[in-house]
Amino acid sequence: MINLQPYQNPQYFVLLLIALLPLMIGLYHGKRWRGYETIISLVFLFFIFDAQKWPQGVALMGYAVSQIVIVGSYFHYRTNKRYHNRFSIFALAVGLSIVQLVLVKLTPLFAQGRDSIVAFLGISYLTFKTVGMLMEIRDGAIKEFSISKFLHFLLFFPTISSGPIDRYRRFIQDYESVPEQTKYVQLVGKGLHNLFLGFFYKFLLGYVFGTLWLPYLEHLAMLQRHSAPLGISIYLVGVMYCYSMYLFFDFAGYSLFAVGISYLMGIETPINFNKPFLAANLKDFWNRWHMTLSFWFRDYIYMRFVFWAMKHKLLHSRIAMANIGYLLLFLTMGIWHGETWYYIVYGLFHAIGLIVTDAWIRFKKRHATHLPTNKGTKLLAIFLTFNTVCFSFLIFSGFLDQLWFS
């Protein structure tokens, strides 16, 4: 039986491109056939949740219905003239919106590692979409709510499993319009470029680093763990770099597929990666790596916490508030990845790294005339950032847990 999970094999792409061809012809001639697009979306969602995965499909349907009720109810409450800006109602809406994700994340802790019966592929990214909508509704940025548009946004199948995470207003603006013919031709060109580059990343480089080299290096590192202090050997360093490359090429390849297919459908889904390993510091890195996720956490957790802390004068020092915001942000991100120690340490590592980065930036501003700034110092900054990030990915991989505690 053909595996039709998103972007896993060439057959998926062949079927997808055949299915999208009528939609592309329509867009080229200035028409968006929304009914046909809906049918295609449902068909490929069925492919994801067929056979043994049907319980996930049921969980997804239940999730979609509950989110319609939650987001729609909050929108009508917010736009009612008697609205009194009650934070408790907003907090309740957000709490109800994330409760299924919380159950999915916590179930393995209390059910001997088993998955939750309400879990499905992509639940995290769909939850980020709905929570973002609730926050923008509270801000008054979203002026209308349509069940059909909400479902198209929530269940947009090219991005459903792992993002990128789009924003409702940006998505609907694309969905309600048809690009001019010249622009659409450019989108198709960019989309095909992303698809070919994604194949190179995921199926060639991702395969080399993740399937050919990484298991071999992990095996050698495990063999030498007793003969080297704390298990640290040249093979462990190899695991660090190899896993980092695999993580990037596999995930960036997937994101290129999602963005490329979106472009073919006339939707300009935001890109997720922008040469992250050329970042000059950790703050620059998070402006380049998994950008839609990092920007979501920045806008909806970090910035809102800092604004709330300043409004309530939680601390007098803006620097201290920013530092607490980093800790809250990356601790949340770490726990979201999983409840194991290495995900939490990974989050705290980046929080501390950003605190140090901000301190260094402030120091540089005060002593700008005494510190050299040239191509050499920039290359050194990139080198140090790259190795810092790779070490954090070694923590994230969980291999140290196997190396030290197995």
Tab-separated table of C-alpha atoms in Angstrom:
chain	number	residue	atom	x	y	z
A	1	MET	CA	0.000	0.000	0.000
A	2	ILE	CA	1.329	3.443	-0.938
A	3	ASN	CA	2.299	5.663	1.984
A	4	LEU	CA	0.406	8.923	1.423
A	5	GLN	CA	1.557	10.745	4.510
A	6	PRO	CA	2.529	14.348	3.664
A	7	TYR	CA	5.734	14.726	1.625
A	8	GLN	CA	7.094	11.242	2.385
A	9	ASN	CA	7.578	9.805	-1.104
A	10	PRO	CA	7.441	10.694	-4.817
A	11	GLN	CA	4.001	9.069	-5.294
A	12	TYR	CA	2.470	11.634	-2.926
A	13	PHE	CA	3.836	14.498	-5.017
A	14	VAL	CA	2.669	12.954	-8.306
A	15	LEU	CA	-0.891	12.521	-7.025
A	16	LEU	CA	-0.856	15.972	-5.449
A	17	LEU	CA	0.322	17.756	-8.586
A	18	ILE	CA	-2.257	15.908	-10.722
A	19	ALA	CA	-4.980	16.931	-8.267
A	20	LEU	CA	-3.804	20.548	-8.194
A	21	LEU	CA	-3.554	20.939	-11.981
A	22	PRO	CA	-7.209	22.059	-12.507
A	23	LEU	CA	-6.890	24.528	-9.628
A	24	MET	CA	-3.677	25.910	-11.129
A	25	ILE	CA	-5.317	26.287	-14.547
A	26	GLY	CA	-8.164	28.188	-12.923
A	27	LEU	CA	-5.800	30.491	-11.030
A	28	TYR	CA	-3.840	31.162	-14.215
A	29	HIS	CA	-7.090	32.321	-15.855
A	30	GLY	CA	-8.080	34.465	-12.885
A	31	LYS	CA	-10.468	32.094	-11.092
A	32	ARG	CA	-10.191	30.383	-7.730
A	33	TRP	CA	-12.402	27.296	-7.669
A	34	ARG	CA	-12.982	27.131	-3.937
A	35	GLY	CA	-15.343	24.175	-4.126
A	36	TYR	CA	-12.758	22.088	-5.964
A	37	GLU	CA	-10.053	23.269	-3.548
A	38	THR	CA	-12.221	22.108	-0.629
A	39	ILE	CA	-12.674	18.668	-2.198
A	40	ILE	CA	-8.929	18.291	-2.787
A	41	SER	CA	-8.216	19.310	0.794
A	42	LEU	CA	-10.660	16.735	2.161
A	43	VAL	CA	-9.226	13.995	-0.072
A	44	PHE	CA	-5.651	14.600	1.056
A	45	LEU	CA	-6.722	14.912	4.681
A	46	PHE	CA	-8.351	11.506	4.243
A	47	PHE	CA	-5.043	10.161	2.935
A	48	ILE	CA	-3.354	11.345	6.140
A	49	PHE	CA	-5.862	9.719	8.479
A	50	ASP	CA	-6.869	6.555	6.607
A	51	ALA	CA	-6.503	2.900	7.644
A	52	GLN	CA	-5.068	2.481	11.155
A	53	LYS	CA	-4.984	6.239	11.688
A	54	TRP	CA	-8.746	6.732	11.504
A	55	PRO	CA	-8.959	7.534	15.265
A	56	GLN	CA	-6.708	10.524	14.578
A	57	GLY	CA	-9.130	11.654	11.883
A	58	VAL	CA	-12.010	11.428	14.344
A	59	ALA	CA	-9.973	13.393	16.905
A	60	LEU	CA	-9.254	16.046	14.255
A	61	MET	CA	-12.957	16.394	13.405
A	62	GLY	CA	-13.837	16.738	17.082
A	63	TYR	CA	-11.072	19.298	17.478
A	64	ALA	CA	-12.243	21.347	14.487
A	65	VAL	CA	-15.837	21.442	15.771
A	66	SER	CA	-14.730	22.475	19.259
A	67	GLN	CA	-12.517	25.237	17.878
A	68	ILE	CA	-15.379	26.584	15.747
A	69	VAL	CA	-17.492	26.833	18.890
A	70	ILE	CA	-14.715	28.388	21.010
A	71	VAL	CA	-13.401	30.917	18.477
A	72	GLY	CA	-16.845	31.757	17.117
A	73	SER	CA	-18.326	32.247	20.600
A	74	TYR	CA	-15.455	34.442	21.703
A	75	PHE	CA	-15.698	36.515	18.514
A	76	HIS	CA	-19.409	37.155	19.108
A	77	TYR	CA	-18.715	37.998	22.751
A	78	ARG	CA	-15.889	40.349	21.790
A	79	THR	CA	-17.898	42.157	19.116
A	80	ASN	CA	-20.990	42.510	21.294
A	81	LYS	CA	-21.645	46.106	22.354
A	82	ARG	CA	-21.873	44.983	25.971
A	83	TYR	CA	-18.293	43.657	25.854
A	84	HIS	CA	-16.364	44.831	28.927
A	85	ASN	CA	-12.881	43.540	28.033
A	86	ARG	CA	-12.989	40.862	30.694
A	87	PHE	CA	-9.681	39.048	30.800
A	88	SER	CA	-11.302	36.062	32.508
A	89	ILE	CA	-13.458	35.351	29.435
A	90	PHE	CA	-10.432	35.595	27.164
A	91	ALA	CA	-8.403	33.318	29.468
A	92	LEU	CA	-11.253	30.800	29.501
A	93	ALA	CA	-11.397	30.787	25.696
A	94	VAL	CA	-7.633	30.244	25.423
A	95	GLY	CA	-7.749	27.540	28.106
A	96	LEU	CA	-10.523	25.657	26.308
A	97	SER	CA	-8.677	26.064	23.003
A	98	ILE	CA	-5.483	24.432	24.297
A	99	VAL	CA	-7.017	21.778	26.565
A	100	GLN	CA	-6.854	19.029	23.908
A	101	LEU	CA	-3.185	19.808	23.209
A	102	VAL	CA	-2.433	19.772	26.959
A	103	LEU	CA	-4.077	16.351	27.266
A	104	VAL	CA	-1.995	15.082	24.352
A	105	LYS	CA	1.229	16.380	25.887
A	106	LEU	CA	0.530	15.112	29.414
A	107	THR	CA	-0.948	11.689	28.601
A	108	PRO	CA	2.448	9.938	28.119
A	109	LEU	CA	3.437	10.988	31.656
A	110	PHE	CA	0.491	9.199	33.243
A	111	ALA	CA	-0.234	6.401	30.771
A	112	GLN	CA	3.127	4.605	30.572
A	113	GLY	CA	4.275	6.397	27.440
A	114	ARG	CA	1.109	5.753	25.420
A	115	ASP	CA	-0.299	8.396	23.101
A	116	SER	CA	-3.518	10.185	23.924
A	117	ILE	CA	-6.702	9.041	22.196
A	118	VAL	CA	-7.386	12.687	21.282
A	119	ALA	CA	-4.026	13.137	19.518
A	120	PHE	CA	-3.668	13.700	15.784
A	121	LEU	CA	-0.963	14.783	13.389
A	122	GLY	CA	-0.477	18.562	13.541
A	123	ILE	CA	-2.447	19.318	16.707
A	124	SER	CA	0.227	21.708	17.997
A	125	TYR	CA	0.300	23.840	14.867
A	126	LEU	CA	-3.474	23.981	14.606
A	127	THR	CA	-3.659	25.059	18.241
A	128	PHE	CA	-1.134	27.833	17.605
A	129	LYS	CA	-3.384	29.066	14.802
A	130	THR	CA	-6.514	29.169	16.963
A	131	VAL	CA	-4.808	30.768	19.975
A	132	GLY	CA	-3.322	33.407	17.678
A	133	MET	CA	-6.810	34.109	16.353
A	134	LEU	CA	-8.221	34.485	19.867
A	135	MET	CA	-5.505	36.987	20.733
A	136	GLU	CA	-6.099	39.011	17.574
A	137	ILE	CA	-9.862	38.936	18.171
A	138	ARG	CA	-9.237	40.331	21.655
A	139	ASP	CA	-7.049	43.047	20.124
A	140	GLY	CA	-9.835	43.942	17.703
A	141	ALA	CA	-7.678	43.088	14.677
A	142	ILE	CA	-10.061	40.418	13.326
A	143	LYS	CA	-13.294	42.087	12.242
A	144	GLU	CA	-15.283	39.132	10.913
A	145	PHE	CA	-15.702	35.414	11.566
A	146	SER	CA	-16.831	32.913	8.955
A	147	ILE	CA	-16.979	29.183	9.708
A	148	SER	CA	-15.997	28.238	6.157
A	149	LYS	CA	-13.040	30.637	6.078
A	150	PHE	CA	-11.963	29.543	9.534
A	151	LEU	CA	-11.975	25.888	8.470
A	152	HIS	CA	-10.022	26.649	5.294
A	153	PHE	CA	-7.438	28.459	7.396
A	154	LEU	CA	-7.300	25.832	10.130
A	155	LEU	CA	-7.252	22.764	7.856
A	156	PHE	CA	-5.123	24.112	4.995
A	157	PHE	CA	-3.617	20.732	4.145
A	158	PRO	CA	-0.143	21.701	2.797
A	159	THR	CA	0.822	23.022	6.253
A	160	ILE	CA	-1.365	20.940	8.563
A	161	SER	CA	1.219	18.498	9.928
A	162	SER	CA	4.187	20.720	10.799
A	163	GLY	CA	3.556	24.244	9.613
A	164	PRO	CA	4.664	26.850	8.667
A	165	ILE	CA	2.256	28.645	10.994
A	166	ASP	CA	0.290	31.239	9.063
A	167	ARG	CA	-1.759	34.131	10.482
A	168	TYR	CA	-5.518	34.279	9.845
A	169	ARG	CA	-5.697	37.775	8.360
A	170	ARG	CA	-2.764	37.179	6.017
A	171	PHE	CA	-4.126	33.810	4.869
A	172	ILE	CA	-7.669	35.077	4.265
A	173	GLN	CA	-6.357	38.025	2.267
A	174	ASP	CA	-4.722	35.549	-0.137
A	175	TYR	CA	-7.641	33.132	-0.094
A	176	GLU	CA	-10.230	35.783	-0.963
A	177	SER	CA	-8.230	37.091	-3.917
A	178	VAL	CA	-6.747	35.716	-7.114
A	179	PRO	CA	-3.215	36.819	-8.034
A	180	GLU	CA	-2.715	38.557	-11.339
A	181	GLN	CA	-1.579	36.227	-14.095
A	182	THR	CA	1.991	37.555	-14.132
A	183	LYS	CA	2.281	37.259	-10.374
A	184	TYR	CA	0.807	33.768	-10.381
A	185	VAL	CA	3.329	32.625	-12.972
A	186	GLN	CA	6.050	33.937	-10.655
A	187	LEU	CA	4.453	32.078	-7.730
A	188	VAL	CA	4.429	28.849	-9.729
A	189	GLY	CA	8.103	29.354	-10.563
A	190	LYS	CA	8.949	29.943	-6.913
A	191	GLY	CA	6.795	27.014	-5.868
A	192	LEU	CA	8.535	24.593	-8.243
A	193	HIS	CA	11.923	25.937	-7.133
A	194	ASN	CA	10.984	25.274	-3.506
A	195	LEU	CA	9.810	21.768	-4.361
A	196	PHE	CA	13.046	20.840	-6.133
A	197	LEU	CA	15.145	22.404	-3.385
A	198	GLY	CA	13.043	20.552	-0.821
A	199	PHE	CA	13.768	17.248	-2.587
A	200	PHE	CA	17.484	18.034	-2.461
A	201	TYR	CA	17.322	18.944	1.220
A	202	LYS	CA	15.041	16.226	2.576
A	203	PHE	CA	15.569	13.227	0.323
A	204	LEU	CA	19.277	13.644	-0.435
A	205	LEU	CA	21.055	15.646	2.275
A	206	GLY	CA	18.583	14.649	4.996
A	207	TYR	CA	19.039	11.002	4.007
A	208	VAL	CA	22.834	11.233	4.001
A	209	PHE	CA	23.067	12.928	7.398
A	210	GLY	CA	20.126	11.211	9.107
A	211	THR	CA	20.144	7.678	7.695
A	212	LEU	CA	23.669	6.968	6.482
A	213	TRP	CA	25.935	8.842	8.894
A	214	LEU	CA	24.056	9.608	12.124
A	215	PRO	CA	23.344	6.007	13.278
A	216	TYR	CA	26.963	5.043	12.559
A	217	LEU	CA	28.359	7.950	14.588
A	218	GLU	CA	25.904	7.286	17.429
A	219	HIS	CA	27.000	3.652	17.518
A	220	LEU	CA	30.685	4.621	17.735
A	221	ALA	CA	29.955	7.231	20.419
A	222	MET	CA	28.081	4.621	22.480
A	223	LEU	CA	30.993	2.192	22.147
A	224	GLN	CA	33.442	4.795	23.467
A	225	ARG	CA	31.261	6.225	26.247
A	226	HIS	CA	33.108	4.300	28.985
A	227	SER	CA	36.593	5.115	27.741
A	228	ALA	CA	36.136	8.917	27.530
A	229	PRO	CA	35.357	11.405	30.321
A	230	LEU	CA	31.548	11.839	30.493
A	231	GLY	CA	31.391	9.927	27.238
A	232	ILE	CA	32.755	12.927	25.322
A	233	SER	CA	34.667	11.779	22.237
A	234	ILE	CA	35.298	12.834	18.681
A	235	TYR	CA	32.355	10.652	17.696
A	236	LEU	CA	30.040	12.556	20.024
A	237	VAL	CA	31.161	15.777	18.358
A	238	GLY	CA	30.376	14.105	15.045
A	239	VAL	CA	26.903	13.216	16.327
A	240	MET	CA	26.395	16.851	17.315
A	241	TYR	CA	27.177	18.238	13.863
A	242	CYS	CA	25.535	15.396	11.957
A	243	TYR	CA	22.271	15.611	13.908
A	244	SER	CA	22.200	19.389	13.485
A	245	MET	CA	22.556	19.068	9.728
A	246	TYR	CA	19.941	16.324	9.577
A	247	LEU	CA	17.497	18.357	11.678
A	248	PHE	CA	17.903	21.388	9.429
A	249	PHE	CA	17.751	19.662	6.036
A	250	ASP	CA	14.862	17.385	7.003
A	251	PHE	CA	12.718	20.135	8.532
A	252	ALA	CA	13.699	22.846	6.054
A	253	GLY	CA	12.970	20.399	3.223
A	254	TYR	CA	9.511	19.717	4.603
A	255	SER	CA	8.866	23.450	4.999
A	256	LEU	CA	9.945	24.070	1.413
A	257	PHE	CA	7.428	21.460	0.251
A	258	ALA	CA	4.623	23.097	2.257
A	259	VAL	CA	5.487	26.589	1.007
A	260	GLY	CA	5.939	25.376	-2.581
A	261	ILE	CA	2.548	23.637	-2.702
A	262	SER	CA	0.940	26.701	-1.093
A	263	TYR	CA	2.375	28.910	-3.851
A	264	LEU	CA	0.907	26.610	-6.514
A	265	MET	CA	-2.466	27.119	-4.780
A	266	GLY	CA	-2.047	30.904	-4.859
A	267	ILE	CA	-1.380	31.175	-1.120
A	268	GLU	CA	1.885	32.873	-0.104
A	269	THR	CA	2.558	30.903	3.071
A	270	PRO	CA	5.471	32.507	4.993
A	271	ILE	CA	8.876	30.868	4.708
A	272	ASN	CA	10.246	29.062	7.755
A	273	PHE	CA	14.034	29.197	7.342
A	274	ASN	CA	16.403	31.933	6.189
A	275	LYS	CA	20.024	30.697	6.269
A	276	PRO	CA	19.955	30.132	10.057
A	277	PHE	CA	23.522	28.856	10.283
A	278	LEU	CA	24.789	32.238	9.074
A	279	ALA	CA	23.368	33.971	12.157
A	280	ALA	CA	25.813	36.204	14.021
A	281	ASN	CA	24.195	35.645	17.450
A	282	LEU	CA	21.349	33.681	19.030
A	283	LYS	CA	18.826	36.490	18.591
A	284	ASP	CA	19.678	36.593	14.892
A	285	PHE	CA	19.394	32.794	14.791
A	286	TRP	CA	15.820	32.815	16.113
A	287	ASN	CA	14.950	35.407	13.469
A	288	ARG	CA	16.040	32.845	10.871
A	289	TRP	CA	15.178	29.393	12.324
A	290	HIS	CA	11.611	27.991	12.227
A	291	MET	CA	10.595	31.602	11.803
A	292	THR	CA	6.827	31.226	11.932
A	293	LEU	CA	7.054	29.343	15.244
A	294	SER	CA	9.646	31.652	16.814
A	295	PHE	CA	7.677	34.742	15.709
A	296	TRP	CA	4.476	33.196	17.104
A	297	PHE	CA	6.111	32.628	20.501
A	298	ARG	CA	7.683	36.091	20.367
A	299	ASP	CA	4.435	37.912	19.507
A	300	TYR	CA	1.957	35.952	21.608
A	301	ILE	CA	4.000	34.982	24.664
A	302	TYR	CA	7.151	37.088	25.058
A	303	MET	CA	5.825	40.483	23.920
A	304	ARG	CA	2.520	40.115	25.723
A	305	PHE	CA	4.225	39.075	28.950
A	306	VAL	CA	6.632	42.011	28.792
A	307	PHE	CA	3.781	44.426	28.022
A	308	TRP	CA	1.717	43.020	30.894
A	309	ALA	CA	4.696	43.187	33.281
A	310	MET	CA	5.384	46.813	32.329
A	311	LYS	CA	1.716	47.766	32.627
A	312	HIS	CA	1.481	46.281	36.123
A	313	LYS	CA	4.976	47.491	37.079
A	314	LEU	CA	6.018	43.982	38.011
A	315	LEU	CA	9.658	45.076	37.953
A	316	HIS	CA	11.282	48.454	37.583
A	317	SER	CA	14.057	47.151	35.337
A	318	ARG	CA	13.136	46.577	31.687
A	319	ILE	CA	16.196	44.380	31.326
A	320	ALA	CA	15.036	42.124	34.162
A	321	MET	CA	11.551	41.904	32.636
A	322	ALA	CA	13.029	40.998	29.254
A	323	ASN	CA	15.195	38.310	30.868
A	324	ILE	CA	12.224	36.807	32.717
A	325	GLY	CA	10.352	36.914	29.415
A	326	TYR	CA	13.117	34.879	27.751
A	327	LEU	CA	12.983	32.291	30.530
A	328	LEU	CA	9.197	32.039	30.296
A	329	LEU	CA	9.284	31.899	26.507
A	330	PHE	CA	11.877	29.171	26.095
A	331	LEU	CA	10.760	27.148	29.086
A	332	THR	CA	7.318	27.045	27.441
A	333	MET	CA	8.883	26.115	24.119
A	334	GLY	CA	10.934	23.358	25.748
A	335	ILE	CA	7.934	21.881	27.574
A	336	TRP	CA	5.901	22.076	24.359
A	337	HIS	CA	8.452	19.823	22.646
A	338	GLY	CA	8.149	17.290	25.468
A	339	GLU	CA	8.262	16.776	29.226
A	340	THR	CA	11.716	15.168	29.286
A	341	TRP	CA	14.699	16.854	30.894
A	342	TYR	CA	16.604	17.434	27.669
A	343	TYR	CA	13.805	19.464	26.054
A	344	ILE	CA	13.517	21.626	29.160
A	345	VAL	CA	17.299	22.054	29.377
A	346	TYR	CA	17.326	22.913	25.667
A	347	GLY	CA	14.806	25.689	26.303
A	348	LEU	CA	16.666	27.048	29.330
A	349	PHE	CA	19.946	26.891	27.400
A	350	HIS	CA	18.545	29.189	24.710
A	351	ALA	CA	16.944	31.496	27.269
A	352	ILE	CA	20.286	31.958	29.036
A	353	GLY	CA	21.984	32.330	25.655
A	354	LEU	CA	19.645	35.172	24.679
A	355	ILE	CA	20.135	36.869	28.041
A	356	VAL	CA	23.899	36.736	27.492
A	357	THR	CA	23.457	37.909	23.888
A	358	ASP	CA	21.462	40.966	24.989
A	359	ALA	CA	24.079	41.765	27.631
A	360	TRP	CA	26.830	41.532	25.007
A	361	ILE	CA	24.898	43.784	22.593
A	362	ARG	CA	24.489	46.406	25.319
A	363	PHE	CA	28.189	46.127	26.162
A	364	LYS	CA	29.137	46.587	22.496
A	365	LYS	CA	27.007	49.732	22.228
A	366	ARG	CA	28.711	51.250	25.252
A	367	HIS	CA	32.202	50.385	24.013
A	368	ALA	CA	31.688	50.630	20.257
A	369	THR	CA	34.771	52.778	19.731
A	370	HIS	CA	37.042	50.283	21.488
A	371	LEU	CA	35.842	47.020	19.922
A	372	PRO	CA	36.908	45.970	16.420
A	373	THR	CA	34.178	45.318	13.862
A	374	ASN	CA	35.283	43.767	10.602
A	375	LYS	CA	34.840	40.699	8.430
A	376	GLY	CA	36.978	38.628	10.777
A	377	THR	CA	34.929	39.438	13.869
A	378	LYS	CA	31.717	38.735	11.930
A	379	LEU	CA	33.008	35.320	10.826
A	380	LEU	CA	34.045	34.594	14.414
A	381	ALA	CA	30.554	35.519	15.633
A	382	ILE	CA	28.967	33.208	13.043
A	383	PHE	CA	31.351	30.380	14.014
A	384	LEU	CA	30.604	30.737	17.730
A	385	THR	CA	26.849	30.975	17.142
A	386	PHE	CA	26.878	27.937	14.858
A	387	ASN	CA	28.659	25.793	17.441
A	388	THR	CA	26.445	27.052	20.257
A	389	VAL	CA	23.349	26.135	18.266
A	390	CYS	CA	24.743	22.714	17.318
A	391	PHE	CA	25.473	21.963	20.976
A	392	SER	CA	21.898	22.929	21.870
A	393	PHE	CA	20.637	20.549	19.167
A	394	LEU	CA	22.746	17.761	20.685
A	395	ILE	CA	20.874	18.369	23.941
A	396	PHE	CA	17.579	18.497	22.028
A	397	SER	CA	18.274	15.192	20.258
A	398	GLY	CA	18.077	13.218	23.511
A	399	PHE	CA	21.242	11.304	22.595
A	400	LEU	CA	22.984	12.481	25.772
A	401	ASP	CA	20.205	10.812	27.729
A	402	GLN	CA	21.011	7.540	25.991
A	403	LEU	CA	24.739	8.058	26.358
A	404	TRP	CA	24.729	8.844	30.079
A	405	PHE	CA	21.735	6.981	31.485
A	406	SER	CA	21.134	3.913	29.329
